[in-house]
C-alpha atoms as one frame of an Amber mdcrd trajectory, in Angstrom:
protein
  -7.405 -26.468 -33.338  -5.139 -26.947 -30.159  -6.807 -29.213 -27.807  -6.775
 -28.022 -24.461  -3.967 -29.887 -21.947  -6.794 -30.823 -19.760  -9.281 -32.510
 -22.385  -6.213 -34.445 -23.352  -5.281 -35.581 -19.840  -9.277 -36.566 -19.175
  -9.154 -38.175 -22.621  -5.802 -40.383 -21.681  -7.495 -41.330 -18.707 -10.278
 -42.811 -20.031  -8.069 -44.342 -22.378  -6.269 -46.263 -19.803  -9.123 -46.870
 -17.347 -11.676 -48.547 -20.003  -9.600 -51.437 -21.019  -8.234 -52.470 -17.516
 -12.114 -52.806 -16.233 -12.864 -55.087 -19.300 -10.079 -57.077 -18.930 -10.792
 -57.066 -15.003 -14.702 -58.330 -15.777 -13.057 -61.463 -18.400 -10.215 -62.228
 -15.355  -7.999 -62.573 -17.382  -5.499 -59.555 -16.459  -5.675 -57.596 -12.829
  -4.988 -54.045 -13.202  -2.378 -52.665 -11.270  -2.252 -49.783  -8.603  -0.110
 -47.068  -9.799   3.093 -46.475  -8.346   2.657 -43.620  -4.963   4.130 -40.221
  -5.909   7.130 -39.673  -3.930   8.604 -36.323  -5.012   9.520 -34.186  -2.460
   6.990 -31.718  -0.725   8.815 -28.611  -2.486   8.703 -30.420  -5.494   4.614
 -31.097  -5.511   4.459 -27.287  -4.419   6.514 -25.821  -7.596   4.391 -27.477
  -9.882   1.507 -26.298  -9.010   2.967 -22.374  -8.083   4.796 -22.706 -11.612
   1.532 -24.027 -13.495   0.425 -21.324 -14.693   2.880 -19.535 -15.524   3.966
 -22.253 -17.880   0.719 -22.724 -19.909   1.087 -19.148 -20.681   4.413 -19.612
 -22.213   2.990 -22.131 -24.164  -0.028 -20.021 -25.029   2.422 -17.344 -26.438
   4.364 -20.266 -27.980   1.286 -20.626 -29.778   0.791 -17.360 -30.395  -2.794
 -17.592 -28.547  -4.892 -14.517 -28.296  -6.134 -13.426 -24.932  -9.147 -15.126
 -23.785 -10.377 -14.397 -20.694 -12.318 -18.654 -20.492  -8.819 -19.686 -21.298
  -7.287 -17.714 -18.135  -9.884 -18.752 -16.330  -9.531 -22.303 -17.336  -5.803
 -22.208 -16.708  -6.080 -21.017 -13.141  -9.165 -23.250 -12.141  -6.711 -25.987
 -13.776  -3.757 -24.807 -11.327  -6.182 -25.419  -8.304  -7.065 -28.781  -8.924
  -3.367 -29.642  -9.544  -2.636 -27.612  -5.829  -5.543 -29.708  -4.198  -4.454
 -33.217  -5.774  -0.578 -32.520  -5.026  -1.881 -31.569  -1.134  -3.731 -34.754
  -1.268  -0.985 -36.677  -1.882   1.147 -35.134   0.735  -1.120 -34.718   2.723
  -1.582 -38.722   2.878   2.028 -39.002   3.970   0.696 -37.697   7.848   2.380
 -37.352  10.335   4.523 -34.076   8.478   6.497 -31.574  10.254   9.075 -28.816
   9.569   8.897 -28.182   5.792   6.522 -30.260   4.623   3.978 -29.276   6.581
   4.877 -25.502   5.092   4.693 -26.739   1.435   1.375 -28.378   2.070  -0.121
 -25.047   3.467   1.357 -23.125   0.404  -0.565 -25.919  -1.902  -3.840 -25.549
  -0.226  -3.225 -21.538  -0.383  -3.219 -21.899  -4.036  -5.934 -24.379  -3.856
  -8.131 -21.558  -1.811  -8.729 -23.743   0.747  -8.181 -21.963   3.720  -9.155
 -24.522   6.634  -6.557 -27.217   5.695  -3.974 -23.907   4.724  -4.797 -22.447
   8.208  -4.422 -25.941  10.278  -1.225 -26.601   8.140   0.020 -22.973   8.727
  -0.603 -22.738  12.541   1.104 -26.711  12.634   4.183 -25.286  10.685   4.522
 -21.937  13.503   3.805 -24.415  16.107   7.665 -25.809  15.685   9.142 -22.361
  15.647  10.658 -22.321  11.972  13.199 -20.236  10.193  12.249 -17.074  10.315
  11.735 -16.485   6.268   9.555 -19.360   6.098   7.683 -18.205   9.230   6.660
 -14.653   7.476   5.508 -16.156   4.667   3.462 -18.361   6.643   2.192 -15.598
   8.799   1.444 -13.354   5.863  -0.787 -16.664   4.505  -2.790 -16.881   8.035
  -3.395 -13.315   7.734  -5.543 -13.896   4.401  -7.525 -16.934   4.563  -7.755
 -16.081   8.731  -9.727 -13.419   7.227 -11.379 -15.162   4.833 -12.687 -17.434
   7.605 -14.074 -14.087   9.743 -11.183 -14.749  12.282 -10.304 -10.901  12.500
  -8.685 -11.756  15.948  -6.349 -14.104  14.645  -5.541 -12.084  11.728  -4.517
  -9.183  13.639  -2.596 -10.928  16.211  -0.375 -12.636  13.579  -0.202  -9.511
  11.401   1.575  -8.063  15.107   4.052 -11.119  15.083   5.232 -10.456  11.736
   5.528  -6.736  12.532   7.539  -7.539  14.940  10.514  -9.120  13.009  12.726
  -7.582  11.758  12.717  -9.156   8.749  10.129  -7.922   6.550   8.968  -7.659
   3.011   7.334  -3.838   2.743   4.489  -4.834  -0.492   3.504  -7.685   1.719
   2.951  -5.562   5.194   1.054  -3.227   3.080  -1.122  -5.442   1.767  -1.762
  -7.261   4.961  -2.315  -3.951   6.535  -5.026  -3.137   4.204  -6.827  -6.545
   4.287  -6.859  -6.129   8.132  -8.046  -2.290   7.928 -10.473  -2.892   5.389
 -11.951  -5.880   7.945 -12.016  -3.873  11.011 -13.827  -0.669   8.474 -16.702
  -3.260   7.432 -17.268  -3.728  10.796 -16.867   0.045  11.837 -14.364  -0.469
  14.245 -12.627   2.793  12.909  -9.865   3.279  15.725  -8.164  -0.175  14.318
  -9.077   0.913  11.172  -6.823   3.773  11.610  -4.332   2.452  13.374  -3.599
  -0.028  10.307  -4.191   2.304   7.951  -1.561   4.386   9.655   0.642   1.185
   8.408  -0.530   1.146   5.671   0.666   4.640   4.809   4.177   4.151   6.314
   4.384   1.123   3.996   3.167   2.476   0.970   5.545   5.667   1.668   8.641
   3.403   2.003   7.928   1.831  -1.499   7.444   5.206  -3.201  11.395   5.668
  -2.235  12.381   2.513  -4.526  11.878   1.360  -8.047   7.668   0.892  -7.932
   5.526   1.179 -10.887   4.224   4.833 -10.411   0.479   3.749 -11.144   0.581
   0.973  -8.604   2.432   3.304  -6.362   0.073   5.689  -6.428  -2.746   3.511
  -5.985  -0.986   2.809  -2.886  -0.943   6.138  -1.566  -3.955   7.025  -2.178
  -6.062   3.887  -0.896  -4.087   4.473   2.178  -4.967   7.682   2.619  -8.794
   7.444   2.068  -8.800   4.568   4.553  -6.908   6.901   6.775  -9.006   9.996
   6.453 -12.238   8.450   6.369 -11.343   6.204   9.545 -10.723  10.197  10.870
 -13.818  11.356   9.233 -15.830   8.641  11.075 -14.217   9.528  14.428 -14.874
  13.178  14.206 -11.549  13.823  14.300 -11.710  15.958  10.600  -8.810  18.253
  10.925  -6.762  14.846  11.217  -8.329  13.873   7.944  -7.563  17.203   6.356
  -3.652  16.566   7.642  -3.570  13.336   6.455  -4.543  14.386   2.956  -2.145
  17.048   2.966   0.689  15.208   4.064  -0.229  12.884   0.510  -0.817  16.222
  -1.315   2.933  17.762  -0.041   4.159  14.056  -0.838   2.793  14.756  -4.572
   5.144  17.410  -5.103   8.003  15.797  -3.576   7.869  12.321  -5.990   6.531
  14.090  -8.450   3.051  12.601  -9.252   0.105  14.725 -10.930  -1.955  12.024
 -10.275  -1.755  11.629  -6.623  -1.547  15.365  -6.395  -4.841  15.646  -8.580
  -6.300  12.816  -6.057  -5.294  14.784  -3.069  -6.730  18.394  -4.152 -10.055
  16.281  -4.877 -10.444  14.857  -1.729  -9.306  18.108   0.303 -12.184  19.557
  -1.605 -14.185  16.974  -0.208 -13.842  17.139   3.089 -13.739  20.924   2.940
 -15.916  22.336   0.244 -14.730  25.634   1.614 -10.508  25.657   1.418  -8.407
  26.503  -1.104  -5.876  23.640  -1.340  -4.064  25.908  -4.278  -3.483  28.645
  -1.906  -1.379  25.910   0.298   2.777  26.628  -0.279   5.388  24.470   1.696
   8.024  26.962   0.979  10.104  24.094  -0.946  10.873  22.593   2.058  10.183
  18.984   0.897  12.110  15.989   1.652  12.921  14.166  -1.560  15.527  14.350
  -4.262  14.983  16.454  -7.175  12.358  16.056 -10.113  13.376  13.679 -13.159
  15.035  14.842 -16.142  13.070  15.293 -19.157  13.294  12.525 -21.462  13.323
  13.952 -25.302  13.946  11.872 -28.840  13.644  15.715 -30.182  13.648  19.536
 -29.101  11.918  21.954 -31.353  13.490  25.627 -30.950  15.092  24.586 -27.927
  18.613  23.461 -26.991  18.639  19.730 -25.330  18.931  20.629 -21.977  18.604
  19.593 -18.275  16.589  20.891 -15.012  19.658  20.586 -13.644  21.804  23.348
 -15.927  18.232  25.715 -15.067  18.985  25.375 -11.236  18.461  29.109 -10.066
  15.946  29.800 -13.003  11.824  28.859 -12.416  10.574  26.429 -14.526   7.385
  25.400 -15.787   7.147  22.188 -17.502   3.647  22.222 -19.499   2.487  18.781
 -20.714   0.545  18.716 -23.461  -0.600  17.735 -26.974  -1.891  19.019 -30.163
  -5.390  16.861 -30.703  -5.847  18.076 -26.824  -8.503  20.873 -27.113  -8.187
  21.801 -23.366  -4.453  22.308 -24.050  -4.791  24.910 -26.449  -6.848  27.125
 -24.024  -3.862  27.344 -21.932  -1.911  28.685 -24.894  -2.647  32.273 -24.390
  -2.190  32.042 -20.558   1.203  30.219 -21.344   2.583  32.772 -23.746   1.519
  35.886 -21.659   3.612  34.230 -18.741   6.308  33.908 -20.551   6.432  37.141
 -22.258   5.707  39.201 -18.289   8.656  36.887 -16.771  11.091  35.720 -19.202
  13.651  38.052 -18.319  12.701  37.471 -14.484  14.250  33.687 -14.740  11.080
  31.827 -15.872  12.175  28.910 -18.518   8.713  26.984 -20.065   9.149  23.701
 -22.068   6.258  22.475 -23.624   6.622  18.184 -23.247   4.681  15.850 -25.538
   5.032  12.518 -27.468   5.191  11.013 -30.942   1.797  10.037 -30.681   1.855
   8.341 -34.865  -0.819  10.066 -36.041  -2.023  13.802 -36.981  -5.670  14.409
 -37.821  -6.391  10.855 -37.890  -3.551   9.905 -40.303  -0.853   7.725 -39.813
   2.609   9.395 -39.787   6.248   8.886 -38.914   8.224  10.545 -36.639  10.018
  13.030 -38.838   6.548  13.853 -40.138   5.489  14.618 -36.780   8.465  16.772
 -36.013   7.188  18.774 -39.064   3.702  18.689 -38.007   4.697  20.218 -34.503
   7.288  22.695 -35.721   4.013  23.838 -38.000   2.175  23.809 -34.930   4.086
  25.602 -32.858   4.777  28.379 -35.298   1.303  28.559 -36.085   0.151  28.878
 -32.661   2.782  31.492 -31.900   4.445  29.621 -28.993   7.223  31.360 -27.918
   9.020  28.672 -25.663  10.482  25.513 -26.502   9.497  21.840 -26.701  10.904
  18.413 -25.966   8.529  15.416 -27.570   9.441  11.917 -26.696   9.023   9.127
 -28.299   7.822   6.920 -25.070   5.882   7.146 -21.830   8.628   7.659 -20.161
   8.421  11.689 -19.283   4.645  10.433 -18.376   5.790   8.133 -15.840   7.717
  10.050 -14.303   5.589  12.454 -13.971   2.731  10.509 -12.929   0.721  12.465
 -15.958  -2.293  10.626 -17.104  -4.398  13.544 -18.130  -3.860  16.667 -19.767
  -2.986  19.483 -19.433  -0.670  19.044 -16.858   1.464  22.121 -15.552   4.982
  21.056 -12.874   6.440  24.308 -11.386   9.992  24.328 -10.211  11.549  26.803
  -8.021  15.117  27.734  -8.123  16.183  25.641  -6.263  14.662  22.529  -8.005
  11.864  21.959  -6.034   8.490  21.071  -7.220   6.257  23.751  -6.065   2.923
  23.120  -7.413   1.035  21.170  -9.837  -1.169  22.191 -11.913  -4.514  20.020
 -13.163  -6.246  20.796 -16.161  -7.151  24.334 -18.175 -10.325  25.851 -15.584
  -9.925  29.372 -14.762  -9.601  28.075 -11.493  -6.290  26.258 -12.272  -4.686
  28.746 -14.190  -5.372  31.622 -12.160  -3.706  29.830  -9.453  -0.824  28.541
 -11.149  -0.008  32.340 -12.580   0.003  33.696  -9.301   2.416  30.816  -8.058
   4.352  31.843 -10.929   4.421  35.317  -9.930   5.285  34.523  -6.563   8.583
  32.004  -7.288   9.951  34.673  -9.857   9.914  37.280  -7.207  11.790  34.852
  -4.821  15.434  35.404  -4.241  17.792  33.730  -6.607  20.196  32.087  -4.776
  19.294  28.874  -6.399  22.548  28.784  -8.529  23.755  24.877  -9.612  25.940
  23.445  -6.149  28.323  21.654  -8.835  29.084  24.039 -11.290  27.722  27.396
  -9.926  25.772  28.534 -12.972  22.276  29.164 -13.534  22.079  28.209 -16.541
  20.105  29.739 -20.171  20.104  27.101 -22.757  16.914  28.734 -24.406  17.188
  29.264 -27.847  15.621  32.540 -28.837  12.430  32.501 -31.735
């Protein structure tokens, strides 16, 4: 059995400090002081900040098993080390400049947010570099609010807006701390106006490389912040724009999720509208939807969205143990047998999931299993399965059935949630309505539409 790092260090200790008081109690040896720590302030800071991280290493090392008493152990370990190494440069006073910023970082991990605040404000005080200062300002803002200083929170949260330079995760999150503050205390005009913030941040980061499930979670707490804030004011056809704007946003990334979160909350501030019956025409600012990811195509040529540009497309996610899936099977082959020849492409896009009817299997078992399927269930279209999350991802799919119409010009048009009557009525007259749309959608590059469809 490992012994944890700490017992060890407590058991040293004792080790050391037993013999020097005997000896001290005979006279005959005098213990000595140990020698000061004088590593640099940066130096005491990056082994606390670093902690951590470095007893997890070890855990895997070890090949430890999670244990949520061990994380907790570990990180209630990493604030004693933060206190002790702001204790001991804390006793070098008077500090300025950098120090002084290291020992508020220490006592931030430490959670000890009067002696981070008064080291903070101290650091500002000498007007520092302006890197250091944001990260310093971004520190007030949390344990200012931890301490019920709202005041001060906001008014540094305005000095860091007010650089240029600026880290967009860490505005958000500042700007939701500070929103969420001014909501408990129903101040819902700052509530909006920093909710407001947080939307512009939260829509900057959806235009770079972001985990899709923490972007989304983005977007959507800043919209309910936003349109509740609006809701509170009585200001509800505000709310109801705000939600769309996250709904027409949906489309343009793509994300089912955040549009599924959207349509539910447009529903819920107006039991009465029809947020299906809402078409932007395509006129949506973003680039166009990913390409489908496939490890195999089952009747179906590999092909792109972009070799279909000037065709309508409806990409169907979906999977074979999924019982609401194969309701839509009817609605999906009738569509394609009334438009087919109008331009409509489907592609059915699954997974290797490993497993069919609760039995293990490999992939080219699988393949067999869903070319069985398929012909079984009469589909008439094809179907790309992957053998990752990837098409998922992308997507922002995390329920099923999942319908993504594109128009012919590549746009996502509308997204369709689940396998109600309400959902498929409403994605079949969308259908209807982007087949009967003028081509004109034909590939810039190469100028052809496109039919890579391999006939059953």
């Amino acid at each position: 059995m490992k012994i944890p790092v700490s017992l060890i260090l407590l058991l040293v200790s004792s080790f050391l400090l037993a013999p020097a008081r005997g000896f001290a109690q005979s006279g005959r040896v005098k213990a000595e002081a140990p020698a000061p720590d004088t590593r640099p302030a940066q130096a005491l800071y990056e082994e606390a900040n670093s902690y951590v991280s470095k007893q997890y290493a070890e855990f895997n090392r070890q090949k430890l098993a999670f244990d949520p008493k061990l994380e907790e152990n570990t990180r209630r370990e990493q604030k004693d080390l933060a206190a002790r190494n702001g204790a001991t440069l804390g006793a070098r006073a008077p500090l300025k400049g950098a120090d002084l910023y290291y020992l508020g970082l220490l006592y931030h991990l430490a959670d000890n947010s009067d002696r981070t605040l008064d080291s903070m404000r101290g650091f500002l005080a000498d007007k520092p570099a302006l890197e250091l200062a944001q990260t310093a300002r971004s520190v007030i803002v949390v344990h200012a609010l931890k301490k019920d200083l709202l005041p001060e929170a906001e008014r540094t949260l305005a000095d860091y807006a007010q650089q240029e330079l600026q880290n967009t995760q860490e505005r958000y999150g500042m700007e939701r701390l500070v929103a969420d503050a001014f909501f408990k205390q129903k101040d819902y005009e700052r509530t909006a106006t920093h909710a407001v913030e947080m939307f512009k941040a939260a829509k900057l980061l959806a235009t770079k490389k972001i985990d899709p499930p923490k972007r989304d979670e983005m977007l959507s707490k800043s919209m309910m912040f936003l349109s509740e804030a609006y809701l509170k004011l009585k200001k509800k056809d505000a709310a109801i724009a705000a939600v769309d704007e996250l709904r027409r946003l949906a489309l343009a990334l793509p994300s089912g999720n955040l549009y599924k979160l959207a349509i539910l909350r447009l529903w819920n501030l107006d039991p009465k509208t029809d947020p299906h019956t809402r078409d932007d025409g395509g006129a949506l600012p973003s680039g166009k939807p990913p390409e489908i990811v496939a490890k195999e195509w089952i009747d179906q040529q590999p092909t792109k969205l972009a070799d279909l540009r000037g065709r309508v497309v409806l990409l169907d996610f979906w999977a074979p143990w999924c019982g609401p899936c194969r309701i839509t099977f009817p609605k999906l082959k009738s569509w394609y047998e009334n438009y087919k020849d109008k331009g409509l492409v489907i592609l059915g896009v699954t997974n290797y999931y490993g497993n069919v009817d609760g039995h293990s299997v490999t992939p080219t078992q699988e393949t067999a299993y869903l070319r069985e399927f398929k012909r079984k269930n009469h589909l008439p279209y094809g179907v790309a399965v992957a053998s990752s999350s990837a098409n998922d991802l992308n997507y922002g799919v995390f329920s099923i059935p999942m319908s993504f119409l594109i128009d012919r010009r590549g746009n996502v048009r509308f997204i369709s949630v689940g396998a109600s009557e309400t959902e498929t009525t409403a994605l079949s007259k969308m259908i209807k309505k982007l087949v009967d749309e003028p081509a004109g959608g034909t590939d810039t590059e190469t100028g052809k539409r496109g039919d890579t469809e391999k006939k059953n």
